[in-house]
Every structure is written in C-alpha cells, then in structure tokens.
CSV table of C-alpha atoms and ligand atoms in Angstrom, one decimal:
chain,number,residue,atom,x,y,z
A,24,MET,CA,-19.1,-16.0,31.2
A,25,LYS,CA,-20.0,-17.7,27.9
A,26,GLU,CA,-20.4,-14.4,26.0
A,27,TYR,CA,-17.1,-13.1,27.4
A,28,ARG,CA,-15.4,-16.3,26.4
A,29,LYS,CA,-16.7,-16.0,22.8
A,30,TYR,CA,-15.0,-12.7,22.3
A,31,ALA,CA,-11.8,-13.9,24.0
A,32,GLU,CA,-11.7,-16.9,21.8
A,33,GLU,CA,-12.2,-14.9,18.6
A,34,MET,CA,-9.5,-12.5,19.7
A,35,LEU,CA,-7.1,-15.5,20.2
A,36,GLU,CA,-8.0,-16.8,16.7
A,37,PHE,CA,-7.1,-13.4,15.3
A,38,ILE,CA,-3.8,-13.4,17.1
A,39,ASP,CA,-3.1,-17.0,15.9
A,40,LYS,CA,-3.7,-15.9,12.3
A,41,SER,CA,-1.5,-12.8,12.8
A,42,PRO,CA,2.1,-13.8,13.6
A,43,THR,CA,3.3,-10.4,12.4
A,44,GLY,CA,1.9,-7.0,11.8
A,45,PHE,CA,1.9,-7.7,8.1
A,46,HIS,CA,-0.4,-10.6,8.7
A,47,ALA,CA,-2.6,-8.6,11.1
A,48,VAL,CA,-3.1,-5.9,8.4
A,49,ALA,CA,-3.8,-8.5,5.7
A,50,ASN,CA,-6.4,-10.2,7.9
A,51,LEU,CA,-8.1,-6.8,8.7
A,52,ALA,CA,-8.1,-5.9,5.0
A,53,ALA,CA,-9.8,-9.2,4.2
A,54,ALA,CA,-12.4,-8.6,6.9
A,55,LEU,CA,-13.1,-5.1,5.7
A,56,GLU,CA,-13.5,-6.2,2.1
A,57,GLU,CA,-15.9,-8.9,3.1
A,58,GLN,CA,-18.1,-6.2,4.6
A,59,GLY,CA,-17.9,-4.1,1.4
A,60,PHE,CA,-15.1,-1.7,2.4
A,61,ARG,CA,-13.3,-0.3,-0.7
A,62,ARG,CA,-9.5,-0.3,-0.8
A,63,LEU,CA,-8.0,3.0,-1.6
A,64,LYS,CA,-4.4,3.7,-2.7
A,65,GLU,CA,-2.4,6.6,-1.5
A,66,SER,CA,-1.0,6.9,-5.0
A,67,GLN,CA,-4.4,7.5,-6.5
A,68,ALA,CA,-7.2,10.2,-6.3
A,69,TRP,CA,-10.0,9.5,-3.9
A,70,GLU,CA,-13.7,10.1,-4.5
A,71,LEU,CA,-15.9,9.3,-1.6
A,72,ALA,CA,-19.7,9.1,-1.2
A,73,ALA,CA,-21.7,9.7,2.0
A,74,GLY,CA,-22.2,6.5,4.0
A,75,GLU,CA,-19.2,4.8,2.3
A,76,GLY,CA,-16.6,2.7,4.0
A,77,CYS,CA,-13.0,2.6,2.7
A,78,TYR,CA,-9.5,1.6,3.9
A,79,VAL,CA,-5.9,2.3,3.0
A,80,THR,CA,-2.6,0.7,4.0
A,81,ARG,CA,0.9,2.0,4.2
A,82,ASN,CA,3.9,-0.3,3.9
A,83,ASP,CA,1.4,-3.2,4.2
A,84,SER,CA,2.0,-3.0,7.9
A,85,SER,CA,-0.2,0.0,8.9
A,86,LEU,CA,-3.9,0.4,8.1
A,87,ILE,CA,-6.5,3.1,8.4
A,88,ALA,CA,-10.2,2.3,7.8
A,89,PHE,CA,-13.0,4.8,7.9
A,90,ARG,CA,-16.7,5.0,7.4
A,91,LEU,CA,-18.6,8.2,6.6
A,92,PRO,CA,-22.0,9.0,8.0
A,93,ALA,CA,-24.9,8.8,5.7
A,94,LYS,CA,-25.5,12.6,5.9
A,95,ASP,CA,-23.3,15.1,4.0
A,96,ARG,CA,-22.1,17.0,7.0
A,97,ALA,CA,-20.0,15.3,9.8
A,98,ALA,CA,-19.4,16.6,13.3
A,99,GLY,CA,-15.8,15.3,13.5
A,100,PHE,CA,-13.7,12.2,13.4
A,101,HIS,CA,-14.1,9.4,16.0
A,102,ILE,CA,-10.7,7.7,15.9
A,103,ALA,CA,-9.5,4.5,17.6
A,104,ALA,CA,-5.7,3.8,17.3
A,105,SER,CA,-3.8,0.7,18.3
A,106,HIS,CA,-0.6,-1.0,17.1
A,107,ALA,CA,-0.1,-4.4,15.4
A,108,ASP,CA,3.7,-4.9,16.1
A,109,SER,CA,5.0,-6.7,19.1
A,110,PRO,CA,8.5,-7.2,20.5
A,111,THR,CA,10.3,-10.1,18.8
A,112,PHE,CA,13.5,-11.0,17.0
A,113,LYS,CA,14.1,-9.9,13.4
A,114,VAL,CA,16.1,-12.2,11.1
A,115,LYS,CA,19.2,-10.4,9.8
A,116,GLU,CA,20.5,-10.4,6.3
A,117,ALA,CA,22.8,-13.4,5.6
A,118,PRO,CA,21.1,-15.2,8.5
A,119,GLU,CA,22.6,-18.7,8.4
A,120,MET,CA,25.4,-19.3,11.0
A,121,PRO,CA,27.1,-22.7,10.9
A,122,ALA,CA,28.5,-23.6,14.3
A,123,GLU,CA,30.9,-26.3,15.4
A,124,ASN,CA,30.4,-28.1,12.1
A,125,ALA,CA,27.3,-29.4,13.8
A,126,TYR,CA,24.6,-26.8,14.0
A,127,VAL,CA,23.0,-24.1,11.9
A,128,LYS,CA,22.0,-21.1,14.0
A,129,LEU,CA,20.2,-18.0,12.7
A,130,ASN,CA,21.6,-14.5,13.1
A,131,THR,CA,18.8,-12.3,14.6
A,132,GLU,CA,18.5,-9.0,16.4
A,133,LYS,CA,16.0,-7.6,18.9
A,134,TYR,CA,12.9,-5.8,17.6
A,135,GLY,CA,11.6,-3.8,20.6
A,136,GLY,CA,12.3,-4.4,24.2
A,137,MET,CA,11.3,-7.8,25.4
A,138,ILE,CA,11.8,-10.1,28.5
A,139,LEU,CA,14.6,-12.0,26.8
A,140,SER,CA,14.4,-15.1,29.1
A,141,SER,CA,10.7,-15.7,28.1
A,142,TRP,CA,11.8,-16.6,24.6
A,143,LEU,CA,14.0,-19.5,25.7
A,144,ASP,CA,13.1,-23.2,25.2
A,145,ARG,CA,9.9,-22.7,23.3
A,146,PRO,CA,9.0,-23.9,19.8
A,147,LEU,CA,9.4,-20.9,17.4
A,148,SER,CA,8.8,-20.2,13.8
A,149,VAL,CA,9.3,-17.4,11.3
A,150,ALA,CA,6.8,-15.1,9.4
A,151,GLY,CA,6.9,-11.8,7.6
A,152,ARG,CA,7.3,-10.7,4.1
A,153,VAL,CA,9.7,-11.5,1.3
A,154,VAL,CA,10.4,-9.3,-1.7
A,155,ALA,CA,11.5,-11.2,-4.7
A,156,GLU,CA,12.2,-10.8,-8.4
A,157,GLY,CA,9.0,-12.0,-10.2
A,158,GLU,CA,7.7,-12.2,-13.8
A,159,LYS,CA,6.6,-8.5,-13.6
A,160,GLY,CA,9.4,-7.1,-11.6
A,161,ILE,CA,9.5,-6.8,-7.8
A,162,GLU,CA,6.8,-8.8,-6.0
A,163,THR,CA,6.0,-8.9,-2.3
A,164,ARG,CA,4.7,-12.0,-0.6
A,165,LEU,CA,3.7,-12.8,2.9
A,166,VAL,CA,5.2,-15.9,4.4
A,167,ASN,CA,4.4,-17.9,7.5
A,168,ILE,CA,6.2,-21.2,8.0
A,169,ASP,CA,3.4,-23.0,9.8
A,170,GLU,CA,5.6,-25.6,11.6
A,171,ASP,CA,7.8,-25.8,14.7
A,172,MET,CA,11.0,-24.6,13.2
A,173,MET,CA,13.5,-23.6,15.8
A,174,VAL,CA,14.3,-23.1,19.5
A,175,ILE,CA,16.6,-20.8,21.6
A,176,PRO,CA,18.0,-23.3,24.1
A,177,SER,CA,19.0,-22.2,27.7
A,178,VAL,CA,22.3,-23.0,29.2
A,179,ALA,CA,21.9,-25.9,31.6
A,180,ILE,CA,21.9,-25.1,35.3
A,181,HIS,CA,24.8,-27.6,35.8
A,182,MET,CA,27.0,-25.4,33.6
A,183,GLY,CA,27.0,-22.8,36.4
A,184,ARG,CA,24.2,-20.8,38.0
A,185,ASP,CA,25.9,-17.7,36.5
A,186,ALA,CA,25.5,-19.1,33.0
A,187,ALA,CA,21.8,-19.9,33.5
A,188,ASN,CA,20.7,-16.7,35.3
A,189,LYS,CA,22.9,-14.0,33.9
A,190,GLU,CA,22.0,-11.0,31.8
A,191,TYR,CA,21.3,-12.3,28.4
A,192,ASN,CA,23.3,-11.0,25.4
A,193,PRO,CA,21.1,-10.9,22.3
A,194,GLN,CA,24.1,-11.6,20.0
A,195,VAL,CA,25.3,-14.6,22.0
A,196,ASP,CA,22.6,-16.1,24.1
A,197,MET,CA,19.5,-15.5,22.0
A,198,LEU,CA,20.3,-17.0,18.6
A,199,PRO,CA,17.9,-19.7,17.6
A,200,LEU,CA,19.0,-23.2,16.7
A,201,TYR,CA,17.6,-24.0,13.3
A,202,GLY,CA,19.1,-27.3,12.2
A,203,GLU,CA,22.2,-29.5,11.8
A,204,CYS,CA,25.0,-29.1,9.4
A,205,GLY,CA,26.8,-32.4,9.7
A,206,GLU,CA,28.0,-34.2,6.6
A,207,GLU,CA,26.6,-31.7,4.1
A,208,GLY,CA,29.0,-29.1,5.4
A,209,LYS,CA,29.1,-25.4,5.6
A,210,ALA,CA,28.3,-24.7,1.9
A,211,ALA,CA,25.0,-26.5,2.1
A,212,ALA,CA,24.2,-24.8,5.4
A,213,ALA,CA,24.8,-21.4,3.8
A,214,HIS,CA,21.3,-21.3,2.3
A,215,ALA,CA,19.5,-23.7,4.5
A,216,PHE,CA,17.1,-21.1,5.9
A,217,LEU,CA,16.6,-18.8,2.9
A,218,ASP,CA,15.9,-21.8,0.7
A,219,ARG,CA,13.1,-22.9,3.0
A,220,ILE,CA,11.7,-19.3,3.0
A,221,ALA,CA,12.0,-19.1,-0.8
A,222,GLY,CA,10.1,-22.4,-1.1
A,223,GLU,CA,7.3,-21.1,1.1
A,224,ALA,CA,7.2,-17.8,-1.0
A,225,GLY,CA,7.1,-19.8,-4.3
A,226,THR,CA,10.4,-18.5,-5.5
A,227,GLU,CA,14.2,-19.3,-5.2
A,228,ALA,CA,16.7,-18.0,-2.7
A,229,GLU,CA,18.6,-16.2,-5.5
A,230,ARG,CA,15.5,-14.3,-6.5
A,231,ILE,CA,14.9,-12.9,-3.0
A,232,LEU,CA,15.9,-9.3,-3.0
A,233,GLY,CA,14.8,-8.4,0.5
A,234,HIS,CA,13.0,-9.7,3.6
A,235,ASP,CA,11.3,-8.5,6.8
A,236,LEU,CA,11.1,-11.8,8.8
A,237,PHE,CA,10.4,-12.2,12.5
A,238,LEU,CA,10.4,-15.0,15.0
A,239,TYR,CA,7.1,-15.9,16.6
A,240,VAL,CA,5.9,-18.2,19.4
A,241,ARG,CA,4.2,-21.4,18.1
A,242,GLU,CA,2.1,-22.2,21.2
A,243,LYS,CA,-1.4,-21.1,20.6
A,244,GLY,CA,-3.2,-18.7,23.0
A,245,ARG,CA,-5.4,-20.4,25.6
A,246,ILE,CA,-7.9,-19.7,28.4
A,247,LEU,CA,-6.9,-20.8,31.8
A,248,GLY,CA,-7.5,-20.3,35.6
A,249,ARG,CA,-9.9,-21.8,38.2
A,250,ASN,CA,-13.0,-20.7,36.2
A,251,GLY,CA,-11.4,-19.9,32.9
A,252,GLU,CA,-10.8,-16.3,34.1
A,253,PHE,CA,-7.5,-15.6,32.3
A,254,VAL,CA,-6.1,-15.6,28.8
A,255,LEU,CA,-2.5,-16.6,28.1
A,256,SER,CA,-1.2,-15.7,24.7
A,257,SER,CA,1.6,-14.0,22.8
A,258,ARG,CA,1.1,-10.5,21.3
A,259,LEU,CA,-1.8,-9.5,23.5
A,260,ASP,CA,0.0,-6.1,23.5
A,261,ASP,CA,-1.5,-4.9,21.3
A,262,LEU,CA,-3.5,-7.3,19.2
A,263,GLN,CA,-6.1,-7.5,21.9
A,264,CYS,CA,-6.9,-3.8,21.3
A,265,VAL,CA,-6.5,-4.2,17.5
A,266,TYR,CA,-9.1,-6.9,17.6
A,267,ALA,CA,-11.5,-5.1,20.0
A,268,SER,CA,-11.4,-1.7,18.2
A,269,SER,CA,-11.6,-3.2,14.7
A,270,ARG,CA,-14.4,-5.6,15.7
A,271,ALA,CA,-16.5,-2.7,17.0
A,272,PHE,CA,-15.6,-0.6,14.0
A,273,LEU,CA,-16.8,-3.3,11.6
A,274,ASP,CA,-20.1,-3.8,13.4
A,275,SER,CA,-21.0,0.0,13.6
A,276,THR,CA,-22.6,2.6,11.5
A,277,PRO,CA,-21.9,6.2,12.6
A,278,GLU,CA,-24.7,8.8,13.0
A,279,ASP,CA,-22.9,12.1,13.0
A,280,TYR,CA,-19.2,11.3,13.1
A,281,ILE,CA,-16.6,9.8,10.6
A,282,ASN,CA,-15.5,6.6,12.2
A,283,VAL,CA,-11.8,5.9,11.9
A,284,CYS,CA,-9.9,2.7,12.9
A,285,VAL,CA,-6.2,3.1,12.8
A,286,VAL,CA,-3.6,0.3,13.3
A,287,PHE,CA,-0.1,1.5,13.4
A,288,ASP,CA,3.2,-0.4,12.9
A,289,ASN,CA,6.5,0.2,14.8
A,290,GLU,CA,5.1,1.4,18.2
A,291,GLU,CA,7.6,-1.0,19.9
A,292,VAL,CA,10.6,0.8,18.3
A,293,GLY,CA,9.5,4.4,18.8
A,294,SER,CA,6.9,4.9,16.0
A,295,GLY,CA,9.4,7.0,14.0
A,296,THR,CA,8.8,5.3,10.6
A,297,LYS,CA,6.8,6.4,7.5
A,298,GLN,CA,4.0,4.0,8.7
A,299,GLY,CA,4.3,4.7,12.5
A,300,ALA,CA,2.3,6.9,14.8
A,301,ASP,CA,5.0,9.6,14.4
A,302,SER,CA,4.4,9.8,10.6
A,303,THR,CA,2.0,11.8,8.5
A,304,PHE,CA,-0.2,8.7,7.8
A,305,LEU,CA,-3.1,9.7,9.9
A,306,GLU,CA,-3.0,13.4,9.2
A,307,ASP,CA,-2.7,12.6,5.4
A,308,VAL,CA,-5.7,10.3,5.4
A,309,LEU,CA,-7.9,12.7,7.5
A,310,TRP,CA,-7.0,15.6,5.3
A,311,ARG,CA,-7.8,13.6,2.1
A,312,ILE,CA,-11.2,12.6,3.6
A,313,GLY,CA,-11.9,16.3,4.1
A,314,GLU,CA,-10.8,17.1,0.7
A,315,SER,CA,-13.0,14.5,-1.0
A,316,MET,CA,-15.9,16.1,1.0
A,317,HIS,CA,-14.9,19.4,-0.7
A,318,LEU,CA,-14.2,21.1,2.6
A,319,SER,CA,-12.4,24.4,2.8
A,320,ARG,CA,-9.3,24.4,5.1
A,321,SER,CA,-11.3,26.2,7.7
A,322,GLU,CA,-14.2,23.7,7.5
A,323,TYR,CA,-11.7,20.9,7.8
A,324,LEU,CA,-10.2,22.5,10.9
A,325,GLN,CA,-13.7,22.7,12.4
A,326,LEU,CA,-14.1,19.0,11.8
A,327,ILE,CA,-10.7,18.4,13.6
A,328,ALA,CA,-11.8,20.6,16.5
A,329,GLY,CA,-14.9,18.4,17.0
A,330,SER,CA,-12.9,15.1,16.9
A,331,PHE,CA,-11.8,12.6,19.5
A,332,LEU,CA,-9.1,10.0,19.5
A,333,ILE,CA,-8.9,6.9,21.8
A,334,SER,CA,-5.4,5.4,21.8
A,335,ALA,CA,-5.8,1.8,22.9
A,336,ASP,CA,-2.7,0.1,24.1
A,337,ASN,CA,-2.6,-2.5,26.9
A,338,ALA,CA,-2.0,-1.5,30.5
A,339,HIS,CA,-0.2,-3.0,33.5
A,340,ALA,CA,-2.5,-4.8,35.9
A,341,VAL,CA,-1.4,-5.2,39.6
A,342,HIS,CA,1.0,-8.2,39.7
A,343,PRO,CA,0.0,-10.9,42.2
A,344,ASN,CA,3.6,-11.5,43.3
A,345,HIS,CA,4.7,-7.9,43.1
A,346,PRO,CA,1.8,-5.6,44.1
A,347,GLU,CA,4.3,-3.1,45.4
A,348,LYS,CA,5.2,-2.2,41.8
A,349,ALA,CA,1.8,-0.6,41.2
A,350,ASP,CA,0.7,2.9,42.2
A,351,PRO,CA,-0.8,3.1,45.7
A,352,THR,CA,-4.2,4.2,44.6
A,353,ASN,CA,-4.5,3.5,40.9
A,354,ARG,CA,-4.5,-0.3,40.8
A,355,PRO,CA,-6.1,-2.0,37.7
A,356,PHE,CA,-6.9,-5.6,37.9
A,357,LEU,CA,-7.7,-8.2,35.2
A,358,ASN,CA,-11.4,-8.6,34.3
A,359,ARG,CA,-12.3,-5.2,35.7
A,360,GLY,CA,-12.6,-3.3,32.5
A,361,ILE,CA,-11.1,-0.5,30.5
A,362,VAL,CA,-8.0,1.1,32.0
A,363,LEU,CA,-7.7,4.9,31.6
A,364,LYS,CA,-4.0,5.8,31.7
A,365,PHE,CA,-2.7,9.1,33.3
A,366,HIS,CA,0.7,10.6,33.3
A,367,GLY,CA,1.6,14.0,34.9
A,368,SER,CA,4.3,14.7,32.3
A,369,GLN,CA,1.8,13.8,29.5
A,370,LYS,CA,3.4,10.6,28.2
A,371,TYR,CA,-0.3,9.6,28.1
A,372,ALA,CA,-2.6,11.9,26.3
A,373,THR,CA,-5.5,11.6,28.9
A,374,ASP,CA,-6.6,14.8,30.6
A,375,ALA,CA,-9.7,15.6,32.8
A,376,VAL,CA,-11.9,16.3,29.8
A,377,SER,CA,-10.9,13.3,27.7
A,378,ALA,CA,-11.1,11.0,30.8
A,379,ALA,CA,-14.6,12.3,31.3
A,380,GLN,CA,-15.5,11.4,27.7
A,381,VAL,CA,-14.2,7.9,28.1
A,382,ARG,CA,-15.9,7.4,31.4
A,383,MET,CA,-19.2,8.5,29.9
A,384,LEU,CA,-18.7,6.0,27.0
A,385,CYS,CA,-18.1,3.2,29.5
A,386,ARG,CA,-21.2,4.2,31.5
A,387,GLU,CA,-23.3,4.2,28.4
A,388,ALA,CA,-21.9,0.8,27.4
A,389,GLY,CA,-22.3,-0.6,30.9
A,390,VAL,CA,-18.6,-1.4,31.1
A,391,PRO,CA,-16.4,-0.9,34.2
A,392,CYS,CA,-13.5,1.6,33.9
A,393,GLN,CA,-10.4,1.8,36.1
A,394,SER,CA,-7.4,4.1,36.2
A,395,TYR,CA,-3.6,3.6,35.8
A,396,ALA,CA,-0.7,5.8,36.8
A,397,ASN,CA,2.9,4.9,37.2
A,398,ARG,CA,4.3,4.9,40.7
A,399,SER,CA,5.9,8.3,41.0
A,400,ASP,CA,9.4,6.6,41.3
A,401,ILE,CA,9.0,4.4,38.2
A,402,ALA,CA,9.5,5.8,34.7
A,403,GLY,CA,7.0,3.5,32.9
A,404,GLY,CA,6.5,3.1,29.2
A,405,SER,CA,5.1,5.3,26.4
A,406,THR,CA,2.5,4.7,23.7
A,407,LEU,CA,0.7,6.1,20.7
A,408,GLY,CA,-1.6,8.8,22.0
A,409,ASN,CA,0.6,11.8,22.4
A,410,ILE,CA,2.7,10.8,19.4
A,411,SER,CA,-0.4,10.8,17.1
A,412,THR,CA,-1.7,14.0,18.6
A,413,SER,CA,1.5,15.8,17.8
A,414,HIS,CA,0.5,15.4,14.2
A,415,VAL,CA,-3.3,15.6,14.5
A,416,SER,CA,-4.1,17.8,17.4
A,417,VAL,CA,-7.4,16.4,18.7
A,418,SER,CA,-8.7,15.7,22.2
A,419,SER,CA,-7.4,12.3,23.1
A,420,ALA,CA,-7.4,9.7,25.9
A,421,ASP,CA,-5.0,6.8,26.4
A,422,ILE,CA,-6.6,3.6,27.4
A,423,GLY,CA,-5.7,-0.1,27.5
A,424,LEU,CA,-6.8,-3.5,28.7
A,425,PRO,CA,-5.2,-4.8,31.9
A,426,GLN,CA,-2.5,-7.4,31.5
A,427,LEU,CA,0.4,-9.0,33.2
A,428,ALA,CA,3.9,-9.8,31.9
A,429,MET,CA,3.8,-7.1,29.2
A,430,HIS,CA,6.5,-7.8,26.5
A,431,SER,CA,7.0,-11.4,27.6
A,432,ALA,CA,6.8,-14.0,24.8
A,433,VAL,CA,3.5,-14.9,26.3
A,434,GLU,CA,1.4,-12.5,28.3
A,435,THR,CA,-1.7,-12.8,30.6
A,436,ALA,CA,-4.9,-10.9,30.4
A,437,GLY,CA,-8.5,-11.2,31.7
A,438,VAL,CA,-11.1,-13.2,29.8
A,439,LYS,CA,-13.8,-10.5,30.2
A,440,ASP,CA,-11.9,-7.4,29.1
A,441,THR,CA,-11.9,-8.0,25.3
A,442,LYS,CA,-15.7,-7.9,25.3
A,443,TYR,CA,-15.7,-4.8,27.6
A,444,ALA,CA,-13.5,-3.0,25.0
A,445,VAL,CA,-15.7,-4.1,22.1
A,446,ASP,CA,-18.8,-2.8,23.9
A,447,MET,CA,-17.2,0.5,24.7
A,448,PHE,CA,-16.0,1.0,21.1
A,449,ARG,CA,-19.4,0.1,19.8
A,450,VAL,CA,-20.9,3.0,21.7
A,451,PHE,CA,-18.1,5.3,20.5
A,452,PHE,CA,-18.6,4.3,16.8
A,453,ALA,CA,-22.4,4.6,16.9
A,454,LYS,CA,-22.3,8.3,17.6
B,23,ZN,ZN1,1.7,-1.7,23.2
C-alpha cells in the first residue's frame, strides 16, 4: 500500500500546484527542463537529433513533449493524450459587482459542465493568467492568489426548501462573495478585485489588458477511507491522467518509437480551440518531427501507420449509492486498475484491436484492466480520443482511471490506480 500511496501523494501535490491548466503546463515544462528537455517554439525552425527530448506549448495551456529513439529510424509514434482543464467558473470582464451597499460579489460564468451545488460553501480562490502592459510591450504573467479569498454561500434551508434545493442559476445563485463595500462605497469597490490581481501580478489594474482567471477550490486533496483506500481531490479529471502519463514519459527512454506526451486544453468546453484536441496542434508537431528527420511524405505516413494513441481521461466507477446507473456487465470499481472505454457509436476510439493492445500493455505491466460502457439508455460523455484521431488518423484507445463524482468540485478516486497507470505507461513508453 505504501508504494501506491507514494504515487497518489505525488499526484495530489501536482494537483495542488496546478490550480489551472496554465499552471499545470508551467509545472510540466519545469519538470521537463529539469530533465534536459529543450523548449521549442512553433514560430521557429526545429532541428532535432536522435535520442533528443523536446517540448512545445501552445497558448501556454497545451503542451506536447516528445523523445526520439537513439536510432535514426523510428517505427512510429507512441502517444499519450490527456487534458489539463477542469470545470470551474471563469471571471468575467468588469468582474466587481457591488450589492446592497454592503457586499462585493464577482461576476463569473461557467467553464464546462459542473455539479453546481458542489461549489457552494467552500473556501475558494482565483488563479490564471494576466496580460499587462509592461516595459517591453505586452507581458503575460501567471497568478495564483494563495489565500482563502471567497465563498459562494447557499440559501438557508429556513428561507424555504425550494430556495435551498432548486435548480441553480449560474448568473444568480453561483456568484462568489468577495468582500464588503461598506463605508468606502461603490467607487472603491469598483476595482477591489482587479487591484488585488494586479498586485499579485506585479502591475497596476490600469495596466491589465486582459485576463483568463478561474475559481479553484482551496481545500487540498487528501487520502481517506477505512485503510486509506480513496483519494478525495478537486480536478482528478483529468490531472490524475496528466500526472500519470507525464510521470511515466519523463522516466522512460524509447527503443523503437517516438514517445509523445500530449496535454490538451479546453476538453471541458468541446476541444474546439487552437490549443484543443480539435486543433492542428498534434498533427503540426508530429509532421514537424517527421520533417526534421528529413522524411518524405510517404515515409512520414508510414510512421503514422505504425503509431498508437492512448487517450487517457477519467472514467465513471460504479457508484455505491446508485449502482443502477452503471452498465449491467461493464462495471469498473476504484482501485481495480485501468478502465478501457467502449462506445458502439464511437464516441470512444477503442476498437477490438486497440483494446487488445492496451490489454497486452496492462498484462506486461502486471496491472489490472477493466472495461466501461454507458448503459444503453444513458447518453454519457465524450472525450479526446476520437477528436484527436479526426486530425491524426492513428489506431487509438480511450482509457481512464475509475472515479466517482466526476465534475464535482471535489472528486473521489482509488489510491492504487495512479500507480497502475504510471506502470502501464512506462511499458508503453519503453517500446
Ligand atoms: Zn475529462
């Protein structure tokens, strides 16, 4: 159990340091550089040498790292893809909202589809990026206000059961309470929040030209259960898979394949941005790797034909109070290993051949593997796999780690499954 716990704790540390996708990408970039990976820019020419490791980011919120085999010829790409964004609230422009000459609220909107009630009555703060006018023009800075900053209060049960248990309206019920605006009045409240953000970013509110700021839950992730079996944390979907795939990638040296570790942004809002899975990011990077190896178009396509993509995004475990929500025969549980996801209409990219490849990897790694399918009368969610493969058509499987309460402000997973995923990806990246 100790070994499993070590990986779970490291994963929780990574989540704690990564309140937004921008921070997750910055943390990964730092870990890559520490291990000698070279940063490439999309705006510059690339020259790559056999055995080299490099990475590139797009929008500072998506990242692709790769490592070439030591030999000149590769058999294909071995790709792991996950996403670093999670459902949350995005701070709008002109965010301060004085109310009743007593409060300052923040104007926010939903980012992705979350369980709204789970965000109530918790200590929250704000993180993201600020773009400001600096000495040399426009400068981007990451910010994370590392203190308990705000709360979205529930309506008391005494004010009517309807008020407490109704459908929540994001423009009315979900605005966080940030402070008071008593004697200082509305004028002072008008910049109360952006002044604080500017201070954190080392600038002034008037110099802020743009911001992508998101709320995050302040409570740290923890291990709980009778024997410490479970992990409770925000953003397990999908930072658990980001952590597991990147950890294995960093540890591994490929024999015949080009290892590729992809972390996308914007999965929770449909992936349709320049840095999402539905962009050219992955296909551009793979093509440029081929180009720097002086491959002809046909040699590059041979490489693609020999490639495999594992899309890793968390999966629904059977719920202890609602077991009827799960499929009758495909019933994943926490701590029972990698979940292969299947969908008849191909919302998941797994097919018989790619499932077999993942099951073989799990066998080789000594890791248990389970299967997930939606109940035939429940629509279910979607993920990265089939969106990525519409741009780069390679054999792919959708997997995930089993979890409960997906898209709640805090989610529950198994303490063993992070290590299982790291072990499986290590086998994949050693090929
Ligand atoms: Zn996800």
